[in-house]
Coordinates of C-alpha atoms and ligand atoms in Angstrom, one line a residue:
M221 CA 0.0 0.0 0.0
R222 CA 1.3 3.5 -0.9
Y223 CA 0.2 6.6 1.0
G224 CA 1.5 10.0 0.3
T225 CA 1.8 12.9 -2.2
I226 CA 0.7 11.5 -5.5
P227 CA 0.5 14.0 -8.4
K228 CA -2.8 14.4 -10.2
G229 CA -3.0 15.9 -13.8
L230 CA -0.3 17.1 -16.1
K231 CA 0.7 20.2 -14.2
E232 CA 1.4 18.3 -11.0
R233 CA 3.2 15.6 -12.8
L234 CA 5.4 18.2 -14.5
A235 CA 6.1 19.8 -11.1
T236 CA 7.2 16.4 -9.8
V237 CA 9.5 15.8 -12.7
L238 CA 11.0 19.3 -12.3
G239 CA 11.6 18.5 -8.6
V240 CA 9.7 21.6 -7.4
V241 CA 7.2 19.7 -5.2
P242 CA 8.1 20.4 -1.5
Y243 CA 7.4 16.9 -0.4
P244 CA 8.5 17.3 3.3
M245 CA 6.2 20.3 3.7
L246 CA 3.3 18.4 2.3
D247 CA 4.1 15.2 4.3
V248 CA 4.3 17.1 7.6
L249 CA 1.1 19.0 7.0
V250 CA -1.3 17.2 4.7
A251 CA -1.5 13.8 6.3
P252 CA -2.0 15.1 9.9
L253 CA -4.6 17.7 8.7
Q254 CA -6.5 15.0 6.8
A255 CA -6.5 12.7 9.8
R256 CA -7.6 15.5 12.1
A257 CA -10.3 16.8 9.8
L258 CA -11.7 13.2 9.6
I259 CA -11.6 12.9 13.4
A260 CA -13.2 16.3 14.0
A261 CA -15.9 15.7 11.5
E262 CA -16.9 12.4 13.0
R263 CA -16.9 13.9 16.6
A264 CA -19.0 16.8 15.4
A265 CA -21.5 14.4 13.8
V266 CA -21.0 15.8 10.3
F267 CA -21.4 12.4 8.7
R268 CA -24.6 11.7 10.6
A269 CA -26.0 15.0 9.5
L270 CA -25.1 14.3 5.8
E271 CA -26.5 10.8 6.1
E272 CA -29.9 12.5 6.5
G273 CA -29.6 14.3 3.2
E274 CA -27.5 16.8 1.2
A275 CA -26.8 20.1 2.8
T276 CA -24.9 23.4 2.3
T277 CA -22.1 24.5 4.6
P278 CA -24.2 27.2 6.3
D279 CA -27.0 24.8 6.8
L280 CA -24.7 22.2 8.4
A281 CA -22.9 24.8 10.5
R282 CA -26.3 26.0 11.9
R283 CA -27.6 22.5 12.6
L284 CA -24.4 21.3 14.3
A285 CA -23.5 24.7 16.0
L286 CA -20.1 24.9 14.2
D287 CA -18.1 27.7 12.8
E288 CA -19.1 28.1 9.1
S289 CA -15.8 29.1 7.6
C290 CA -13.8 26.4 9.4
L291 CA -16.4 23.8 8.6
D292 CA -16.2 24.6 4.9
L293 CA -12.5 24.0 4.9
V294 CA -12.9 20.7 6.8
L295 CA -15.6 19.6 4.2
R296 CA -13.3 20.5 1.3
L297 CA -10.5 18.4 2.8
L298 CA -12.9 15.4 3.4
S299 CA -14.0 15.8 -0.2
S300 CA -10.4 15.6 -1.4
M301 CA -10.2 12.3 0.6
G302 CA -13.2 10.9 -1.1
Y303 CA -15.6 10.6 1.8
I304 CA -18.0 13.4 0.6
K305 CA -18.7 15.3 -2.6
R306 CA -20.2 18.7 -3.6
R307 CA -22.7 19.4 -6.3
S308 CA -23.5 23.1 -6.8
L309 CA -23.4 24.1 -3.1
L310 CA -24.7 20.9 -1.7
W311 CA -22.5 18.4 0.2
S312 CA -23.4 14.7 0.3
M313 CA -21.7 11.4 1.2
T314 CA -19.9 9.3 -1.4
R315 CA -20.2 5.6 -1.5
L316 CA -16.9 5.3 0.5
G317 CA -18.3 7.7 3.1
R318 CA -21.6 5.8 3.4
R319 CA -19.7 2.5 3.7
H320 CA -17.9 3.7 6.9
F321 CA -19.8 6.6 8.5
G322 CA -23.3 7.2 9.8
A323 CA -25.8 5.0 11.6
A324 CA -26.5 2.9 8.5
A325 CA -22.8 2.2 7.5
P326 CA -22.4 -1.4 6.5
K327 CA -18.7 -1.3 7.7
P328 CA -18.7 1.3 10.4
L329 CA -15.4 2.9 11.4
G330 CA -16.7 6.1 13.0
D331 CA -15.7 5.0 16.6
F332 CA -12.3 3.9 15.4
V333 CA -11.9 7.3 13.8
A334 CA -13.1 9.2 16.9
F335 CA -10.6 7.1 19.0
G336 CA -8.0 8.8 16.8
V337 CA -7.8 11.5 19.6
P338 CA -6.1 9.3 22.3
Q339 CA -4.2 7.6 19.5
W340 CA -2.9 10.9 18.3
D341 CA -1.5 11.6 21.8
W342 CA 0.3 8.3 21.9
I343 CA 1.8 8.9 18.4
A344 CA 3.0 12.3 19.5
R345 CA 5.2 10.5 22.0
L346 CA 7.3 8.9 19.3
D347 CA 10.4 11.1 20.0
E348 CA 10.4 9.9 23.6
V349 CA 10.0 6.2 22.6
L350 CA 12.7 6.7 20.0
K351 CA 15.1 7.8 22.7
T352 CA 14.2 5.6 25.6
G353 CA 12.8 2.5 23.8
R354 CA 10.0 2.5 26.4
G355 CA 6.6 2.3 24.8
V356 CA 3.5 4.0 26.0
E357 CA 1.5 1.7 28.3
I358 CA -1.8 2.5 26.8
H359 CA -3.9 0.5 29.2
R360 CA -2.4 2.5 32.0
S361 CA -2.5 5.9 30.3
L362 CA -6.1 5.7 28.9
N363 CA -8.4 8.3 30.6
G364 CA -11.6 7.0 32.1
P365 CA -14.0 8.5 29.6
D366 CA -11.9 7.0 26.7
W367 CA -12.4 3.4 27.8
P368 CA -15.9 3.0 26.3
L369 CA -14.8 4.5 23.0
Y370 CA -11.8 2.2 23.0
Q371 CA -14.1 -0.8 23.3
R372 CA -16.4 0.5 20.6
A373 CA -13.4 1.1 18.3
M374 CA -12.1 -2.5 18.9
A375 CA -15.6 -3.9 18.2
E376 CA -15.6 -2.1 14.8
G377 CA -12.2 -3.7 14.0
A378 CA -13.3 -7.2 15.1
R379 CA -16.2 -7.3 12.6
D380 CA -13.5 -7.6 9.9
F381 CA -11.8 -10.7 11.2
A382 CA -14.1 -12.6 13.6
A383 CA -15.5 -14.8 10.8
F384 CA -12.0 -15.7 9.7
V385 CA -11.0 -16.8 13.2
A386 CA -14.3 -18.8 13.5
R387 CA -13.6 -20.5 10.3
E388 CA -9.9 -21.4 10.8
L389 CA -9.6 -22.1 14.5
P390 CA -10.1 -25.8 15.1
V391 CA -12.8 -26.7 17.7
A392 CA -13.4 -30.3 18.8
K393 CA -16.9 -31.8 18.4
G394 CA -19.0 -31.3 21.6
A395 CA -16.8 -28.4 22.8
K396 CA -18.5 -26.4 25.5
L397 CA -16.2 -23.6 26.8
C398 CA -14.2 -21.0 25.0
L399 CA -12.2 -18.4 26.9
D400 CA -11.8 -15.1 25.0
V401 CA -8.9 -13.7 26.9
A402 CA -8.8 -9.8 26.6
G403 CA -11.8 -10.3 24.4
S404 CA -13.4 -6.9 25.0
H405 CA -16.8 -6.8 23.2
G406 CA -16.9 -10.7 22.9
L407 CA -17.5 -10.7 19.1
V408 CA -14.7 -13.1 18.3
G409 CA -15.8 -15.7 20.8
A410 CA -19.4 -15.2 19.7
A411 CA -18.5 -15.9 16.0
L412 CA -16.8 -19.2 17.1
C413 CA -19.9 -20.1 19.2
R414 CA -22.2 -19.5 16.3
A415 CA -20.0 -21.8 14.1
H416 CA -20.0 -24.5 16.8
P417 CA -23.5 -24.8 18.5
G418 CA -23.2 -25.8 22.1
L419 CA -20.0 -23.7 22.7
L420 CA -20.2 -20.8 25.1
S421 CA -17.6 -18.0 25.4
V422 CA -16.4 -16.2 28.5
V423 CA -14.6 -12.9 28.0
L424 CA -11.8 -12.3 30.5
E425 CA -11.3 -8.5 30.7
R426 CA -10.0 -5.6 32.8
G427 CA -12.6 -4.0 35.0
E428 CA -12.4 -0.7 33.1
A429 CA -13.6 -2.4 29.9
L430 CA -16.5 -4.4 31.3
S431 CA -19.5 -2.1 31.3
E432 CA -19.1 -0.9 27.7
A433 CA -18.1 -4.5 26.6
R434 CA -21.3 -5.8 28.1
R435 CA -23.4 -3.1 26.5
L436 CA -21.8 -3.9 23.1
A437 CA -22.5 -7.6 23.5
T438 CA -26.2 -6.8 24.3
E439 CA -26.3 -4.5 21.2
A440 CA -24.8 -7.3 19.1
R441 CA -27.4 -9.8 20.5
I442 CA -24.7 -12.3 21.5
T443 CA -25.4 -12.5 25.3
D444 CA -27.0 -15.9 24.7
V445 CA -23.5 -17.3 24.1
V446 CA -21.2 -14.7 25.7
S447 CA -20.6 -13.8 29.3
F448 CA -17.9 -11.7 31.0
R449 CA -15.5 -12.1 33.9
E450 CA -13.1 -9.6 35.4
C451 CA -9.5 -10.9 35.1
D452 CA -6.0 -9.5 34.8
L453 CA -4.5 -11.7 32.2
L454 CA -1.0 -10.9 33.6
S455 CA -1.6 -12.1 37.1
D456 CA -4.9 -14.1 37.4
E457 CA -5.5 -17.8 36.3
Y458 CA -7.9 -18.1 33.4
G459 CA -9.8 -21.1 34.6
E460 CA -9.7 -24.8 33.8
G461 CA -11.2 -27.4 31.5
A462 CA -11.7 -25.0 28.5
D463 CA -12.0 -26.4 25.0
V464 CA -10.6 -23.2 23.3
V465 CA -8.6 -20.2 24.2
I466 CA -8.6 -17.1 22.0
L467 CA -6.0 -14.4 22.3
A468 CA -6.9 -11.7 19.8
N469 CA -4.9 -8.5 19.4
I470 CA -3.3 -8.6 22.8
L471 CA 0.1 -10.3 22.7
H472 CA 1.6 -7.4 20.7
H473 CA 1.3 -5.4 23.9
F474 CA 3.9 -7.5 25.8
D475 CA 7.5 -8.7 25.6
P476 CA 8.3 -12.3 24.6
D477 CA 8.8 -13.5 28.2
T478 CA 5.5 -12.1 29.3
N479 CA 3.8 -13.7 26.3
R480 CA 5.3 -17.1 27.1
R481 CA 3.9 -16.8 30.6
I482 CA 0.4 -15.8 29.2
L483 CA 0.6 -18.9 26.9
A484 CA 1.5 -21.1 29.9
R485 CA -1.6 -19.8 31.7
A486 CA -3.7 -20.4 28.6
K487 CA -2.4 -24.0 28.5
R488 CA -3.3 -24.6 32.2
A489 CA -6.8 -23.4 31.4
L490 CA -7.2 -25.8 28.5
R491 CA -8.3 -29.4 28.7
S492 CA -6.0 -32.0 27.0
G493 CA -6.7 -31.7 23.3
G494 CA -8.1 -28.2 23.5
S495 CA -7.1 -25.6 21.0
I496 CA -5.6 -22.1 21.1
G497 CA -5.9 -19.3 18.5
I498 CA -3.7 -16.2 18.5
F499 CA -4.9 -13.6 16.1
D500 CA -2.7 -10.5 15.7
I501 CA -0.9 -8.0 13.5
E502 CA 2.2 -9.6 12.0
A503 CA 5.6 -7.9 12.0
P504 CA 6.7 -6.9 8.5
N505 CA 9.2 -9.4 7.1
P506 CA 12.6 -7.6 7.6
K507 CA 13.7 -8.8 4.1
A508 CA 10.5 -7.4 2.4
P509 CA 10.7 -3.9 0.9
P510 CA 9.3 -1.2 3.3
E511 CA 5.6 -0.6 2.8
A512 CA 3.5 2.2 4.2
A513 CA 0.5 0.4 5.8
G514 CA 2.3 -2.6 7.4
D515 CA 5.3 -0.5 8.5
A516 CA 3.1 2.3 9.9
A517 CA 1.1 -0.3 11.9
A518 CA 4.3 -1.9 13.2
L519 CA 5.6 1.5 14.3
F520 CA 2.2 2.3 15.9
F521 CA 2.4 -0.9 17.9
R522 CA 6.0 -0.3 18.8
I523 CA 5.0 3.1 20.3
T524 CA 2.0 1.7 22.1
S525 CA 3.6 -1.3 23.8
N526 CA 6.9 -2.2 25.4
S527 CA 7.4 -4.6 22.6
A528 CA 6.6 -4.7 18.9
C529 CA 4.6 -6.8 16.5
F530 CA 5.9 -10.3 16.2
S531 CA 6.3 -12.7 13.3
G532 CA 4.4 -16.0 12.8
D533 CA 7.7 -17.8 13.7
D534 CA 7.8 -16.0 17.1
Y535 CA 4.3 -17.2 18.0
V536 CA 4.9 -20.7 16.7
G537 CA 8.2 -20.8 18.7
W538 CA 6.5 -19.7 22.0
L539 CA 3.7 -22.1 21.5
R540 CA 6.2 -25.0 21.1
H541 CA 8.2 -23.7 24.0
T542 CA 5.0 -23.8 26.2
G543 CA 4.3 -27.4 25.2
F544 CA 1.5 -26.8 22.6
K545 CA 1.4 -29.3 19.7
R546 CA 1.2 -28.7 15.9
P547 CA 1.4 -24.9 15.9
R548 CA 0.8 -23.4 12.5
A549 CA 0.1 -19.9 11.1
V550 CA -2.9 -19.2 8.9
R551 CA -3.1 -16.1 6.8
S552 CA -5.8 -14.6 4.5
V553 CA -5.3 -12.2 1.5
L554 CA -8.3 -10.4 2.8
L555 CA -6.5 -9.5 6.1
P556 CA -3.1 -8.2 5.1
S557 CA -0.5 -7.9 7.8
R558 CA -2.5 -10.1 10.2
L559 CA -2.3 -13.8 11.0
L560 CA -3.9 -16.5 13.1
V561 CA -1.7 -19.0 14.8
V562 CA -3.4 -22.2 16.0
A563 CA -2.1 -25.1 18.1
Q564 CA -3.4 -27.8 20.4
A565 CA -2.8 -28.5 24.1
E566 CA -1.4 -32.0 24.7
Ligands
LIG1447 C1 -6.6 -4.3 21.4 S1 -7.9 -4.8 22.4 C2 -8.4 -6.3 21.7 C3 -9.8 -6.7 22.0 C4 -10.3 -8.0 21.3 N1 -9.6 -9.1 21.7 C5 -10.2 -7.8 19.8 O1 -9.4 -8.4 19.1 O2 -11.0 -6.9 19.2 C6 -7.0 -5.3 23.8 C7 -7.9 -5.7 25.0 O3 -7.1 -6.2 26.0 C8 -7.6 -5.8 27.3 N2 -6.5 -5.8 28.2 C9 -5.4 -5.1 28.3 N3 -4.6 -5.5 29.3 C10 -5.3 -6.5 30.0 C11 -5.0 -7.2 31.2 N4 -3.9 -7.0 31.9 N5 -5.9 -8.1 31.5 C12 -7.1 -8.3 30.8 N6 -7.4 -7.6 29.7 C13 -6.5 -6.7 29.3 C14 -8.0 -4.3 27.0 O4 -9.0 -3.9 27.9 C15 -8.6 -4.4 25.6 O5 -10.0 -4.7 25.6

């Protein structure tokens, strides 16, 4: 994936060839302003207003109690990004905008975008991480009011990959108990339960996450198969006799020794023959050419943890080390830079 200053039209291409495009000035201003315009528009309910019908800038500004001149500039930038368009003086959502924003969006990402505010603060600490190597402990630095938004943002992300985990993670016939460790909203365990009738999933989560996680589960109508238990995955035991353990998007937060200890706890919670599934972002292959999306994600996770993303081989190695059998990585072209690693307890 490329992301950056890409010339449009003959004049801009000529400027590129002549070497007169001030790339660093554009890089340091355009991408952050685009990101912030998107975040501000979502938080100010611009997309929800446009979902109701086309509107002029003055009309939107009046309805949303926003400054008209600033709003117009935000709308123009959103339009350059492809989320909205203008005909005469009327703004409306594009197909891309409708796909991700507003109450009827089939692939909603509004909460993820709104969660850009705390993420922005973490990213701003890159200079510090670069010097000290110490990442931002996001679960300690997250403000109280941001916890519900965090859970909603994670739920939006999970809708993308829950079906893949449910399809690829082996579950024995007659399985009854799944532990969705750090499972937040519970959607991943729920997808597995729907694929294996009779299976019930228990989300093990931090106390701060629980009330919004429960609300999300109710909203998603999965409380018939999902329940919740407060648990610190770093210090508490997870239970016993489970048929499946899921660890989705959590191990990238910790260093390898901590992850081996987490896997040892997961193994103690599994019955013999039970299965484990680790779903996570995968570290870019060091030999592969640098690439914007995967490398930006890897840097983001390096800033927001004391570790980094790991490779499939890392996960497989830790699973072997912890005594799991037949560990293997499964990838999908539909989920670039992510992987599922499955294995069985003895
Ligand atoms: C990135 S989210 C992943 C949520 C979900 N598994 C998914 O893939 O969408 C990480 C989750 O881990 C939880 N978490 C972080 N540290 C934890 C801890 N020490 N014990 C239990 N849960 C923890 C957070 O509250 C958060 O909901």
